[in-house]
Amino acid sequence: METKTVNNEGIKKGRFIAFEGIDGSGKSTQIALLAERLRQNGIRCYTTMEPTDSPIGSLIRQVMTGRMKMDNRVIAGLFAADRLDHLLNEIDGILYKINEGVTVLTDRYYFSSYAYHSVDMPMEWVIKANEQSSGILRPAITVFIDIDPDAALERIAKNRFHQELYEKRSRLVKVRENYERAFKLLEKEEDYVVIDGSQTKERIADMVWDAVKEYFV
Ligand code: ADP
Ligand code: TYD
């Protein structure tokens, strides 16, 4: 958790909040709504995501679209490297932003790795591979938007063209279970909240606000 709350010039550090959930759970929708609410309350805020748009993130996207083939362990390593750069980049890294007093909302952080890569590998290995990031910065709170994979896939299908729907579904079922397993495993170290993602966008936004507002008073 953030231990020092002011930087060297006495500026109050920004908060860091991570959003997690399976694909189509509504993370990016909720991040946009929370950012709007924070700005209305006069809080400087920056939204970001993983994989990032860095060269490492681009490499990951090439693998995800099937243009490049890589071993699962290498892919997990790339996500861990992308995350470290996301944190440490001197121009627009998360640490730099929060040190300047800006609140950062990220669409995915290390729990995504724990949930997605543990489908193919032991979770302990994935947690270890991300120890640099978790050692440097844990979110003030992780907001997990929980939704049934069928509902998520229905939403995705409305907006995007998707092949291998069946394969995707069975994978998402496992990813959701892995999220639950990871939160349970790390409940002593991590602050998180589970929010029912099956409700309306507005209702979810209110629940997210209730969960995070204590960090901004
Ligand atoms: P994610 O970022 O988790 O993949 P999105 O925020 O992009 O999810 O949402 C996926 C799709 O579902 C989008 O088309 C979005 O408009 C829609 N959506 C988001 N939240 C809700 C909701 N609460 N109810 C119905 N549809 C939603
Ligand atoms: P993206 O298109 O951003 O999907 P979403 O809208 O669901 O966030 O793709 C991110 C994909 O990458 C998503 O399927 C989850 C996966 N992922 C991992 O496998 N490991 C990770 O560490 C991260 C951050 C994402």
Tab-separated table of N, CA, C and O and ligand atoms in Angstrom, residues 21-25 27-28 49-51 60-61 64 75 79-80 83 107-110 112-114 116-117 160 168 171, ligand 2:
chain	number	residue	atom	x	y	z
A	21	GLY	N	-11.308	-7.577	-14.005
A	21	GLY	CA	-12.505	-8.317	-14.388
A	21	GLY	C	-12.232	-9.051	-15.680
A	21	GLY	O	-11.253	-8.757	-16.373
A	22	ILE	N	-13.098	-10.007	-16.020
A	22	ILE	CA	-12.913	-10.719	-17.289
A	22	ILE	C	-13.220	-9.760	-18.445
A	22	ILE	O	-13.813	-8.697	-18.231
A	23	ASP	N	-12.839	-10.144	-19.654
A	23	ASP	CA	-13.094	-9.324	-20.842
A	23	ASP	C	-14.595	-9.008	-20.926
A	23	ASP	O	-15.418	-9.906	-20.749
A	24	GLY	N	-14.931	-7.773	-21.172
A	24	GLY	CA	-16.332	-7.388	-21.333
A	24	GLY	C	-17.068	-7.179	-20.024
A	24	GLY	O	-18.284	-7.001	-19.995
A	25	SER	N	-16.341	-7.162	-18.899
A	25	SER	CA	-17.007	-7.011	-17.600
A	25	SER	C	-17.477	-5.574	-17.352
A	25	SER	O	-18.313	-5.330	-16.481
A	27	LYS	N	-15.050	-2.791	-17.304
A	27	LYS	CA	-13.981	-2.018	-16.645
A	27	LYS	C	-13.806	-0.644	-17.272
A	27	LYS	O	-13.783	0.362	-16.577
A	28	SER	N	-13.643	-0.634	-18.603
A	28	SER	CA	-13.323	0.662	-19.216
A	28	SER	C	-14.498	1.632	-19.073
A	28	SER	O	-14.292	2.831	-18.871
A	49	MET	N	-4.058	1.784	-19.123
A	49	MET	CA	-4.449	0.371	-19.234
A	49	MET	C	-3.253	-0.540	-19.511
A	49	MET	O	-2.198	-0.071	-19.941
A	50	GLU	N	-3.491	-1.827	-19.274
A	50	GLU	CA	-2.516	-2.866	-19.636
A	50	GLU	C	-3.214	-3.909	-20.488
A	50	GLU	O	-4.356	-4.254	-20.158
A	51	PRO	N	-2.583	-4.432	-21.545
A	51	PRO	CA	-1.265	-4.041	-22.009
A	51	PRO	C	-1.229	-2.574	-22.422
A	51	PRO	O	-2.227	-2.027	-22.881
A	60	ILE	N	3.005	-7.511	-27.254
A	60	ILE	CA	1.957	-8.355	-26.646
A	60	ILE	C	0.722	-8.398	-27.557
A	60	ILE	O	0.146	-9.456	-27.791
A	61	ARG	N	0.337	-7.255	-28.095
A	61	ARG	CA	-0.859	-7.225	-28.955
A	61	ARG	C	-0.650	-8.051	-30.227
A	61	ARG	O	-1.579	-8.665	-30.740
A	64	MET	N	-1.320	-11.464	-29.141
A	64	MET	CA	-2.741	-11.678	-28.862
A	64	MET	C	-3.574	-11.794	-30.134
A	64	MET	O	-4.580	-12.494	-30.165
A	75	ILE	N	5.037	-15.086	-22.829
A	75	ILE	CA	3.962	-14.076	-22.851
A	75	ILE	C	3.747	-13.517	-21.439
A	75	ILE	O	3.651	-12.304	-21.244
A	79	PHE	N	4.123	-9.556	-20.193
A	79	PHE	CA	3.147	-8.767	-19.429
A	79	PHE	C	3.798	-8.195	-18.170
A	79	PHE	O	3.531	-7.053	-17.781
A	80	ALA	N	4.652	-9.005	-17.519
A	80	ALA	CA	5.324	-8.519	-16.303
A	80	ALA	C	6.270	-7.362	-16.645
A	80	ALA	O	6.349	-6.371	-15.906
A	83	ARG	N	4.303	-4.220	-17.442
A	83	ARG	CA	3.799	-3.646	-16.178
A	83	ARG	C	4.886	-2.835	-15.471
A	83	ARG	O	4.624	-1.739	-14.966
A	107	ASP	N	-6.856	0.177	-16.092
A	107	ASP	CA	-7.671	-0.922	-16.572
A	107	ASP	C	-6.732	-2.128	-16.640
A	107	ASP	O	-5.960	-2.245	-17.579
A	108	ARG	N	-6.734	-2.936	-15.613
A	108	ARG	CA	-5.898	-4.121	-15.414
A	108	ARG	C	-4.545	-3.764	-14.786
A	108	ARG	O	-3.915	-2.780	-15.114
A	109	TYR	N	-4.127	-4.690	-13.887
A	109	TYR	CA	-2.809	-4.615	-13.239
A	109	TYR	C	-2.422	-6.059	-12.904
A	109	TYR	O	-2.863	-6.981	-13.580
A	110	TYR	N	-1.639	-6.292	-11.856
A	110	TYR	CA	-1.084	-7.651	-11.724
A	110	TYR	C	-2.117	-8.752	-11.479
A	110	TYR	O	-1.865	-9.905	-11.802
A	112	SER	N	-4.634	-9.264	-13.192
A	112	SER	CA	-4.945	-9.820	-14.524
A	112	SER	C	-3.965	-10.929	-14.857
A	112	SER	O	-4.337	-11.980	-15.386
A	113	SER	N	-2.696	-10.693	-14.548
A	113	SER	CA	-1.704	-11.743	-14.802
A	113	SER	C	-2.005	-12.977	-13.957
A	113	SER	O	-1.968	-14.107	-14.450
A	114	TYR	N	-2.309	-12.742	-12.663
A	114	TYR	CA	-2.583	-13.880	-11.784
A	114	TYR	C	-3.742	-14.703	-12.357
A	114	TYR	O	-3.699	-15.938	-12.367
A	116	TYR	N	-5.242	-14.625	-15.599
A	116	TYR	CA	-5.171	-15.130	-16.975
A	116	TYR	C	-4.044	-16.158	-17.166
A	116	TYR	O	-4.238	-17.166	-17.824
A	117	HIS	N	-2.877	-15.896	-16.594
A	117	HIS	CA	-1.758	-16.814	-16.867
A	117	HIS	C	-1.815	-18.077	-16.017
A	117	HIS	O	-1.211	-19.080	-16.369
A	160	ARG	N	-18.146	-6.543	-31.085
A	160	ARG	CA	-16.938	-6.952	-31.792
A	160	ARG	C	-17.179	-8.265	-32.518
A	160	ARG	O	-18.025	-9.059	-32.110
A	168	LYS	N	-13.310	-19.386	-26.039
A	168	LYS	CA	-13.208	-18.159	-25.260
A	168	LYS	C	-14.023	-18.303	-23.956
A	168	LYS	O	-13.580	-17.893	-22.894
A	171	ARG	N	-12.391	-20.550	-21.352
A	171	ARG	CA	-11.221	-19.862	-20.793
A	171	ARG	C	-11.663	-18.795	-19.772
A	171	ARG	O	-11.106	-18.697	-18.680
B	2	TYD	P1	-7.938	-5.938	-24.108
B	2	TYD	O1	-8.242	-5.873	-25.559
B	2	TYD	O2	-7.416	-4.746	-23.438
B	2	TYD	O3	-9.211	-6.547	-23.354
B	2	TYD	P2	-10.179	-5.978	-22.208
B	2	TYD	O4	-11.054	-4.976	-22.862
B	2	TYD	O5	-10.913	-7.177	-21.750
B	2	TYD	O6	-9.329	-5.444	-21.108
B	2	TYD	O7	-6.934	-7.150	-23.937
B	2	TYD	C1	-6.389	-7.468	-22.771
B	2	TYD	C2	-6.269	-8.977	-22.774
B	2	TYD	O8	-5.007	-9.332	-22.226
B	2	TYD	C3	-7.345	-9.614	-21.939
B	2	TYD	O9	-7.868	-10.758	-22.575
B	2	TYD	C4	-6.579	-10.032	-20.700
B	2	TYD	C5	-5.179	-10.252	-21.184
B	2	TYD	N1	-4.142	-10.020	-20.152
B	2	TYD	C6	-3.336	-11.078	-19.755
B	2	TYD	O10	-3.480	-12.201	-20.249
B	2	TYD	N2	-2.376	-10.843	-18.815
B	2	TYD	C7	-2.183	-9.635	-18.244
B	2	TYD	O11	-1.283	-9.466	-17.386
B	2	TYD	C8	-3.011	-8.536	-18.683
B	2	TYD	C9	-2.811	-7.171	-18.108
B	2	TYD	C10	-3.982	-8.786	-19.637
